Tab-separated table of C-alpha atoms in Angstrom:
chain	number	residue	atom	x	y	z
A	154	MET	CA	-20.375	-31.788	6.926
A	155	ASP	CA	-17.506	-33.060	9.037
A	156	SER	CA	-14.856	-30.336	9.003
A	157	LEU	CA	-12.250	-33.075	9.547
A	158	LEU	CA	-12.563	-33.983	5.881
A	159	LEU	CA	-11.437	-30.501	4.935
A	160	THR	CA	-8.648	-30.549	7.499
A	161	LYS	CA	-7.258	-33.686	5.886
A	162	GLY	CA	-7.489	-32.065	2.480
A	163	ILE	CA	-10.202	-34.380	1.143
A	164	TYR	CA	-12.551	-32.599	-1.249
A	165	PRO	CA	-16.149	-33.631	-0.376
A	166	ARG	CA	-17.181	-34.301	-3.973
A	167	ASP	CA	-20.584	-35.900	-3.378
A	168	PHE	CA	-21.571	-33.206	-0.913
A	169	LEU	CA	-20.624	-30.324	-3.225
A	170	ASN	CA	-21.768	-31.772	-6.559
A	171	LYS	CA	-25.299	-30.744	-5.594
A	172	THR	CA	-24.072	-27.176	-5.129
A	173	ALA	CA	-22.728	-27.199	-8.685
A	174	ASP	CA	-26.044	-28.662	-9.824
A	175	TYR	CA	-27.765	-25.712	-8.181
A	176	ILE	CA	-25.678	-23.263	-10.244
A	177	LEU	CA	-26.487	-25.271	-13.382
A	178	SER	CA	-30.207	-25.108	-12.560
A	179	VAL	CA	-29.964	-21.297	-12.531
A	180	GLN	CA	-27.820	-20.887	-15.676
A	181	LEU	CA	-29.769	-19.815	-18.761
A	182	GLU	CA	-29.465	-21.360	-22.206
A	183	ASP	CA	-27.373	-18.414	-23.449
A	184	GLY	CA	-24.771	-19.134	-20.751
A	185	SER	CA	-25.652	-16.274	-18.407
A	186	ILE	CA	-25.920	-17.032	-14.685
A	187	PRO	CA	-28.353	-14.794	-12.805
A	188	TRP	CA	-28.369	-14.511	-9.032
A	189	PHE	CA	-31.235	-17.025	-8.928
A	190	THR	CA	-33.954	-18.188	-11.311
A	191	GLY	CA	-35.784	-15.072	-12.499
A	192	GLY	CA	-33.243	-12.780	-10.832
A	193	LYS	CA	-30.851	-10.167	-12.140
A	194	LEU	CA	-27.240	-10.693	-13.139
A	195	ASP	CA	-24.060	-8.694	-12.719
A	196	PRO	CA	-20.730	-9.558	-14.393
A	197	TRP	CA	-18.806	-10.094	-11.131
A	198	ASP	CA	-21.263	-12.557	-9.604
A	199	HIS	CA	-21.817	-14.267	-12.970
A	200	THR	CA	-18.053	-14.907	-13.079
A	201	GLU	CA	-17.984	-16.135	-9.461
A	202	ALA	CA	-20.637	-18.728	-10.292
A	203	ALA	CA	-18.764	-19.753	-13.456
A	204	MET	CA	-15.643	-20.403	-11.378
A	205	GLY	CA	-17.688	-22.794	-9.253
A	206	LEU	CA	-18.583	-24.706	-12.411
A	207	SER	CA	-14.918	-24.930	-13.424
A	208	ILE	CA	-13.962	-26.342	-10.011
A	209	THR	CA	-16.578	-29.084	-10.289
A	210	GLY	CA	-15.594	-30.122	-13.815
A	211	HIS	CA	-18.452	-28.498	-15.711
A	212	TYR	CA	-16.054	-26.999	-18.227
A	213	GLN	CA	-18.469	-26.663	-21.139
A	214	GLU	CA	-21.021	-24.807	-19.031
A	215	ALA	CA	-18.329	-22.525	-17.582
A	216	GLU	CA	-17.096	-21.760	-21.087
A	217	LYS	CA	-20.660	-20.888	-22.114
A	218	ALA	CA	-20.662	-18.345	-19.275
A	219	TYR	CA	-17.497	-16.714	-20.664
A	220	ALA	CA	-18.926	-16.851	-24.203
A	221	TRP	CA	-21.926	-14.873	-22.931
A	222	LEU	CA	-19.541	-12.241	-21.559
A	223	ARG	CA	-17.728	-12.024	-24.907
A	224	HIS	CA	-21.038	-11.536	-26.681
A	225	GLU	CA	-22.258	-8.820	-24.303
A	226	GLN	CA	-19.022	-6.832	-23.933
A	227	LEU	CA	-19.504	-3.208	-24.941
A	228	ALA	CA	-17.313	-1.493	-27.505
A	229	ASP	CA	-15.283	0.275	-24.797
A	230	GLY	CA	-14.454	-3.058	-23.089
A	231	SER	CA	-16.965	-2.825	-20.237
A	232	TRP	CA	-20.267	-4.386	-19.210
A	233	TYR	CA	-23.270	-2.803	-17.579
A	234	ALA	CA	-23.684	-3.387	-13.859
A	235	ASN	CA	-27.046	-5.170	-14.161
A	236	TYR	CA	-28.729	-7.547	-16.596
A	237	GLN	CA	-32.076	-9.326	-16.615
A	238	ASP	CA	-32.717	-12.478	-18.649
A	239	GLY	CA	-29.252	-12.059	-20.144
A	240	LYS	CA	-29.932	-8.519	-21.442
A	241	PRO	CA	-29.028	-5.090	-19.989
A	242	LEU	CA	-31.435	-4.076	-17.224
A	243	TYR	CA	-30.354	-0.425	-17.145
A	244	SER	CA	-27.275	1.470	-18.198
A	245	ASP	CA	-26.689	3.987	-15.413
A	246	LYS	CA	-23.167	2.752	-14.591
A	247	ARG	CA	-20.360	0.319	-15.309
A	248	GLU	CA	-18.405	-0.740	-12.224
A	249	THR	CA	-14.672	-1.182	-12.667
A	250	ASN	CA	-14.239	-4.128	-10.307
A	251	PHE	CA	-17.066	-5.956	-12.118
A	252	VAL	CA	-15.308	-5.424	-15.435
A	253	ALA	CA	-11.846	-6.426	-14.186
A	254	TYR	CA	-13.065	-9.646	-12.537
A	255	ILE	CA	-13.490	-11.300	-15.912
A	256	ALA	CA	-9.678	-11.683	-16.045
A	257	THR	CA	-9.753	-13.574	-12.729
A	258	GLY	CA	-12.360	-15.982	-14.052
A	259	VAL	CA	-10.564	-16.621	-17.337
A	260	TRP	CA	-7.230	-17.256	-15.583
A	261	HIS	CA	-8.942	-19.507	-13.012
A	262	HIS	CA	-10.496	-21.657	-15.754
A	263	TYR	CA	-7.166	-21.914	-17.564
A	264	LEU	CA	-5.345	-22.990	-14.391
A	265	ILE	CA	-7.776	-25.881	-14.041
A	266	THR	CA	-8.049	-26.955	-17.683
A	267	GLN	CA	-4.648	-25.883	-19.064
A	268	ASP	CA	-6.557	-25.124	-22.280
A	269	GLN	CA	-4.499	-22.488	-24.075
A	270	ASN	CA	-7.063	-22.246	-26.871
A	271	PHE	CA	-9.555	-21.033	-24.269
A	272	LEU	CA	-7.035	-18.422	-23.157
A	273	GLU	CA	-6.435	-17.280	-26.736
A	274	ASP	CA	-10.164	-17.104	-27.485
A	275	ASN	CA	-10.784	-14.895	-24.457
A	276	TRP	CA	-7.691	-12.722	-24.722
A	277	PRO	CA	-9.362	-9.932	-26.770
A	278	MET	CA	-12.136	-9.701	-24.170
A	279	VAL	CA	-9.651	-9.572	-21.277
A	280	GLU	CA	-7.435	-7.001	-22.997
A	281	ARG	CA	-10.356	-4.665	-23.721
A	282	ALA	CA	-11.752	-5.078	-20.184
A	283	ILE	CA	-8.430	-4.246	-18.519
A	284	ALA	CA	-7.862	-1.305	-20.870
A	285	PHE	CA	-11.262	0.097	-19.807
A	286	VAL	CA	-10.429	-0.326	-16.116
A	287	LEU	CA	-6.984	1.247	-16.376
A	288	ARG	CA	-8.419	4.285	-18.121
A	289	GLN	CA	-10.130	4.929	-14.768
A	290	GLN	CA	-6.892	4.883	-12.736
A	291	SER	CA	-6.223	8.149	-10.933
A	292	PRO	CA	-2.821	9.850	-10.832
A	293	THR	CA	-2.443	8.576	-7.241
A	294	GLY	CA	-3.007	4.939	-8.208
A	295	GLU	CA	-6.502	4.045	-7.059
A	296	ILE	CA	-9.145	2.983	-9.613
A	297	TYR	CA	-12.334	5.052	-9.752
A	298	TRP	CA	-15.209	2.784	-8.779
A	299	ALA	CA	-17.588	3.382	-11.707
A	300	VAL	CA	-18.149	5.085	-15.049
A	301	MET	CA	-21.544	6.708	-15.227
A	302	GLU	CA	-24.059	6.836	-18.072
A	303	ASP	CA	-22.503	10.002	-19.526
A	304	GLY	CA	-19.153	8.214	-19.885
A	305	GLU	CA	-17.451	10.092	-17.053
A	306	PRO	CA	-15.959	8.321	-14.021
A	307	GLU	CA	-17.271	8.864	-10.512
A	308	LYS	CA	-14.020	10.097	-8.997
A	309	ASP	CA	-13.800	8.164	-5.774
A	310	ALA	CA	-12.573	4.682	-4.958
A	311	LEU	CA	-13.464	1.715	-2.745
A	312	ILE	CA	-10.963	-0.394	-0.818
A	313	THR	CA	-12.856	-3.615	-1.512
A	314	GLY	CA	-13.408	-2.810	-5.185
A	315	CYS	CA	-9.793	-1.789	-5.738
A	316	SER	CA	-8.534	-4.889	-3.923
A	317	SER	CA	-10.603	-7.021	-6.286
A	318	VAL	CA	-9.212	-5.070	-9.254
A	319	LEU	CA	-5.663	-5.585	-7.955
A	320	LYS	CA	-6.132	-9.370	-7.975
A	321	SER	CA	-7.791	-9.265	-11.382
A	322	LEU	CA	-4.971	-7.186	-12.798
A	323	GLU	CA	-2.457	-9.736	-11.487
A	324	CYS	CA	-4.430	-12.474	-13.277
A	325	ALA	CA	-4.464	-10.396	-16.467
A	326	VAL	CA	-0.676	-10.007	-16.268
A	327	GLN	CA	-0.320	-13.784	-15.971
A	328	ILE	CA	-2.581	-14.334	-18.982
A	329	ALA	CA	-0.540	-11.853	-21.016
A	330	GLU	CA	2.693	-13.547	-19.959
A	331	VAL	CA	1.483	-17.001	-21.021
A	332	LEU	CA	0.373	-15.629	-24.395
A	333	GLY	CA	3.460	-13.466	-24.867
A	334	LYS	CA	1.536	-10.200	-25.191
A	335	PRO	CA	3.430	-6.879	-25.051
A	336	VAL	CA	1.074	-5.144	-22.586
A	337	VAL	CA	2.695	-6.860	-19.603
A	338	GLU	CA	4.986	-3.982	-18.590
A	339	SER	CA	2.288	-1.299	-18.603
A	340	TRP	CA	-0.075	-3.544	-16.653
A	341	LEU	CA	2.640	-4.303	-14.103
A	342	GLU	CA	3.196	-0.575	-13.607
A	343	ALA	CA	-0.531	-0.016	-13.090
A	344	TRP	CA	-0.626	-2.928	-10.622
A	345	GLN	CA	2.204	-1.379	-8.594
A	346	LYS	CA	0.523	2.014	-8.471
A	347	LEU	CA	-2.753	0.471	-7.318
A	348	GLY	CA	-1.044	-1.779	-4.771
A	349	GLN	CA	0.870	1.148	-3.270
A	350	ALA	CA	-2.324	3.188	-3.010
A	351	LEU	CA	-4.030	0.346	-1.137
A	352	LYS	CA	-1.102	-0.334	1.169
A	353	TYR	CA	0.210	3.145	1.899
A	354	HIS	CA	-2.582	5.631	1.137
A	355	PRO	CA	-5.937	4.870	2.783
A	356	GLU	CA	-6.738	8.581	2.418
A	357	ASN	CA	-7.207	8.018	-1.330
A	358	PHE	CA	-10.376	6.005	-0.652
A	359	ASP	CA	-13.855	7.000	0.573
A	360	ARG	CA	-13.055	10.675	0.049
A	361	THR	CA	-16.554	11.818	-0.951
A	362	TRP	CA	-18.725	9.510	1.129
A	363	GLU	CA	-18.774	7.977	4.589
A	364	SER	CA	-16.012	5.468	5.310
A	365	LYS	CA	-16.856	1.864	4.419
A	366	ASP	CA	-14.858	0.461	7.341
A	367	ARG	CA	-18.054	-0.995	8.809
A	368	PHE	CA	-18.057	-3.450	5.879
A	369	SER	CA	-16.185	-6.677	6.593
A	370	MET	CA	-14.873	-6.866	3.036
A	371	ASP	CA	-12.781	-3.729	3.578
A	372	TRP	CA	-11.140	-5.677	6.405
A	373	PHE	CA	-10.150	-8.866	4.598
A	374	TYR	CA	-10.198	-8.134	0.838
A	375	PRO	CA	-6.749	-6.486	0.911
A	376	ILE	CA	-5.450	-9.813	2.270
A	377	LEU	CA	-7.142	-11.773	-0.536
A	378	ALA	CA	-5.521	-9.394	-3.012
A	379	GLY	CA	-2.038	-9.803	-1.538
A	380	VAL	CA	-1.717	-6.261	-0.153
A	381	PHE	CA	-1.035	-7.634	3.336
A	382	ARG	CA	0.799	-10.931	3.837
A	383	GLY	CA	2.299	-13.067	6.565
A	384	GLN	CA	2.308	-11.597	10.071
A	385	GLU	CA	0.923	-8.310	8.810
A	386	ALA	CA	-2.126	-10.147	7.462
A	387	ARG	CA	-2.537	-12.184	10.661
A	388	ASP	CA	-2.381	-9.042	12.788
A	389	ARG	CA	-5.017	-7.375	10.608
A	390	LEU	CA	-7.328	-10.376	10.921
A	391	GLN	CA	-6.893	-10.598	14.681
A	392	THR	CA	-7.488	-6.893	15.266
A	393	PHE	CA	-11.045	-6.946	13.890
A	394	TRP	CA	-12.001	-10.593	14.392
A	395	ASP	CA	-14.516	-9.917	17.174
A	396	LYS	CA	-15.966	-6.989	15.251
A	397	PHE	CA	-17.001	-9.102	12.274
A	398	VAL	CA	-17.124	-12.815	13.192
A	399	ARG	CA	-20.041	-14.462	14.999
A	400	LYS	CA	-19.238	-17.851	16.548
A	401	ASP	CA	-20.963	-20.866	14.991
A	402	MET	CA	-22.515	-18.638	12.304
A	403	GLY	CA	-19.971	-16.829	10.119
A	404	CYS	CA	-18.924	-13.334	9.131
A	405	VAL	CA	-21.286	-10.367	9.146
A	406	CYS	CA	-21.577	-8.128	6.095
A	407	VAL	CA	-21.452	-4.951	8.188
A	408	SER	CA	-20.396	-4.617	11.818
A	409	ASP	CA	-23.498	-2.739	12.960
A	410	GLN	CA	-26.139	-5.159	11.630
A	411	PRO	CA	-26.924	-8.695	12.898
A	412	TRP	CA	-26.626	-10.245	9.433
A	413	VAL	CA	-24.224	-13.079	8.668
A	414	THR	CA	-23.549	-13.518	4.957
A	415	ILE	CA	-22.286	-16.778	3.539
A	416	ALA	CA	-20.304	-15.524	0.524
A	417	GLU	CA	-18.325	-13.050	2.654
A	418	SER	CA	-17.662	-15.874	5.120
A	419	CYS	CA	-16.250	-17.996	2.276
A	420	GLU	CA	-14.011	-15.141	1.189
A	421	LEU	CA	-12.849	-14.652	4.773
A	422	THR	CA	-12.083	-18.391	4.838
A	423	MET	CA	-9.721	-17.861	1.896
A	424	ALA	CA	-8.194	-14.747	3.468
A	425	LEU	CA	-7.441	-16.800	6.589
A	426	LEU	CA	-5.760	-19.445	4.451
A	427	ALA	CA	-3.739	-16.755	2.689
A	428	ALA	CA	-2.561	-15.550	6.108
A	429	GLY	CA	-1.596	-19.064	7.220
A	430	GLU	CA	-4.565	-19.498	9.577
A	431	LYS	CA	-5.707	-22.952	8.376
A	432	LYS	CA	-7.355	-23.987	11.658
A	433	LYS	CA	-9.488	-20.846	11.866
A	434	ALA	CA	-10.352	-21.134	8.176
A	435	THR	CA	-11.533	-24.724	8.553
A	436	GLN	CA	-13.616	-23.902	11.606
A	437	LEU	CA	-15.261	-20.893	9.980
A	438	TYR	CA	-16.085	-22.848	6.827
A	439	SER	CA	-17.608	-25.690	8.859
A	440	TRP	CA	-20.219	-23.295	10.250
A	441	LEU	CA	-21.523	-22.259	6.845
A	442	HIS	CA	-23.360	-25.464	5.998
A	443	ASN	CA	-26.063	-24.477	8.482
A	444	TRP	CA	-27.288	-22.297	5.640
A	445	ARG	CA	-27.408	-25.014	2.955
A	446	ASP	CA	-30.766	-25.981	1.454
A	447	SER	CA	-31.771	-29.474	0.349
A	448	ASP	CA	-31.129	-28.656	-3.333
A	449	GLY	CA	-27.446	-27.855	-2.667
A	450	GLY	CA	-27.916	-24.086	-2.837
A	451	TYR	CA	-26.924	-21.792	0.025
A	452	TRP	CA	-28.984	-18.965	1.438
A	453	THR	CA	-27.426	-15.526	1.013
A	454	GLY	CA	-27.605	-14.597	4.687
A	455	TYR	CA	-29.015	-15.101	8.166
A	456	GLN	CA	-30.429	-12.395	10.469
A	457	TYR	CA	-29.568	-13.802	13.875
A	458	VAL	CA	-31.520	-11.398	16.122
A	459	GLU	CA	-34.804	-12.231	14.404
A	460	ASP	CA	-33.637	-15.793	13.684
A	461	VAL	CA	-34.643	-15.675	10.019
A	462	ILE	CA	-33.059	-16.380	6.662
A	463	TRP	CA	-32.764	-13.015	4.935
A	464	PRO	CA	-33.217	-12.344	2.115
A	465	GLU	CA	-35.061	-15.473	1.077
A	466	GLU	CA	-32.821	-16.093	-1.904
A	467	LYS	CA	-30.195	-18.663	-2.747
A	468	THR	CA	-27.720	-16.905	-4.984
A	469	ALA	CA	-25.620	-18.721	-7.572
A	470	TRP	CA	-22.629	-16.577	-6.603
A	471	THR	CA	-22.921	-17.739	-2.990
A	472	ALA	CA	-22.766	-21.307	-4.303
A	473	GLY	CA	-19.714	-20.309	-6.340
A	474	ALA	CA	-18.038	-18.882	-3.236
A	475	ILE	CA	-18.744	-22.093	-1.297
A	476	LEU	CA	-16.967	-24.073	-4.030
A	477	LEU	CA	-14.023	-21.671	-4.194
A	478	ALA	CA	-13.477	-21.915	-0.433
A	479	ALA	CA	-13.751	-25.720	-0.490
A	480	ASP	CA	-11.176	-25.861	-3.277
A	481	ALA	CA	-8.836	-23.544	-1.379
A	482	LEU	CA	-9.133	-25.673	1.772
A	483	THR	CA	-8.585	-29.031	0.066
A	484	GLU	CA	-6.342	-28.072	-2.880
A	485	HIS	CA	-8.698	-30.014	-5.137
A	486	THR	CA	-7.829	-28.222	-8.397
A	487	ALA	CA	-4.788	-26.498	-9.867
A	488	ALA	CA	-6.534	-23.165	-9.188
A	489	SER	CA	-6.927	-23.795	-5.463
A	490	ARG	CA	-4.234	-21.304	-4.427
A	491	LEU	CA	-5.337	-18.489	-6.726
A	492	PHE	CA	-6.580	-16.325	-3.834
A	493	LEU	CA	-4.006	-17.583	-1.330
A	494	GLU	CA	-0.860	-16.421	-3.099
A	495	SER	CA	0.275	-13.537	-5.248
A	496	SER	CA	2.867	-13.790	-7.996
A	497	LEU	CA	3.623	-10.071	-7.595
A	498	GLU	CA	4.899	-8.005	-4.682
A	499	ILE	CA	4.164	-4.408	-3.811
A	500	LYS	CA	7.409	-2.473	-3.745
A	501	PRO	CA	8.265	0.109	-1.093
A	502	GLU	CA	6.510	3.336	-1.878
A	503	VAL	CA	7.940	5.534	-4.595
A	504	GLU	CA	7.350	9.248	-4.920
A	505	LEU	CA	3.811	9.963	-6.080
A	506	PRO	CA	2.478	13.078	-7.835
A	507	ASP	CA	2.363	16.330	-5.902
A	508	THR	CA	-0.616	16.245	-3.503
A	509	GLU	CA	-2.147	19.469	-4.782
A	510	GLU	CA	-1.825	18.320	-8.392
A	511	ALA	CA	-3.289	14.879	-7.559
A	512	LEU	CA	-6.255	16.327	-5.678
A	513	ALA	CA	-6.992	18.641	-8.559
A	514	ALA	CA	-6.956	15.660	-10.935
A	515	ASN	CA	-9.291	13.698	-8.636
A	516	ASN	CA	-11.757	16.570	-8.480
């Protein structure tokens, strides 16, 4: 695809309609969207694919995806991390960023359709999901990454996961504001605490396992979430550009493996746009169509040392990410700036709980 079209802000409808058709070919009758036909499903990637359907005007099918989430939501507001054929695959954990992301999807669909009935219908689901996530917030602000089968949280946190939660919480606040719900103030306070942890306290993350700084998402997700903005975001991107970006291919998943992944490259495209780097974003996105198949789907990744597609799967969530990045580049829908701007701002750090007390609470 000619990247000039994106530079001019022209959404390549005919080119990308096949990508939406690929997502539709994977979606099951009950509305669930597995990774690929016969594959598993997780709530985060299911939502990512649904957002791709909203962008391309498949509103009914996107709404079926959210109806499936409403039907499968557990009593405590969460979802399991894995499903097969629309049913739980196993119940060993519930990941907080998976659960929170539902708010991002619901707000995204509303921005495009302006359907307040849709927002009202999904409000109970969003409220319960956010309540579950915020019950896992530590005294120092970060959100524990998962609740295990026994109902207890695993008391450590991920930068990428918490960045995703931060954006989802912002979307939940906006939903509550539109609907006039009284939870806004408590959610805003939780958002501030989480934002300050991400911006000022990297020591609160990866405390019990090896640092995840080899993962590219830890590099750019805080920009997508609005933790770093303007020059600060541009400096962050420049510092690690050569570590994670491979010319004419895309962004690697981890710095120490020769594996370019297309969804991460789409998310980096949006992070670049958020930082004001339109030229770099357009160039990066133009590389990704090397990995498009004839049916409009995109391969998950490319192993460039062995020169092979790996794994041999075309994931619906990768297709969703392709559509989200195209929308962000061309401003095709009213949701195009969702990941490029934040309606909230992290305040200068306030005094946090005593370190000894906080560590005791975390352990």
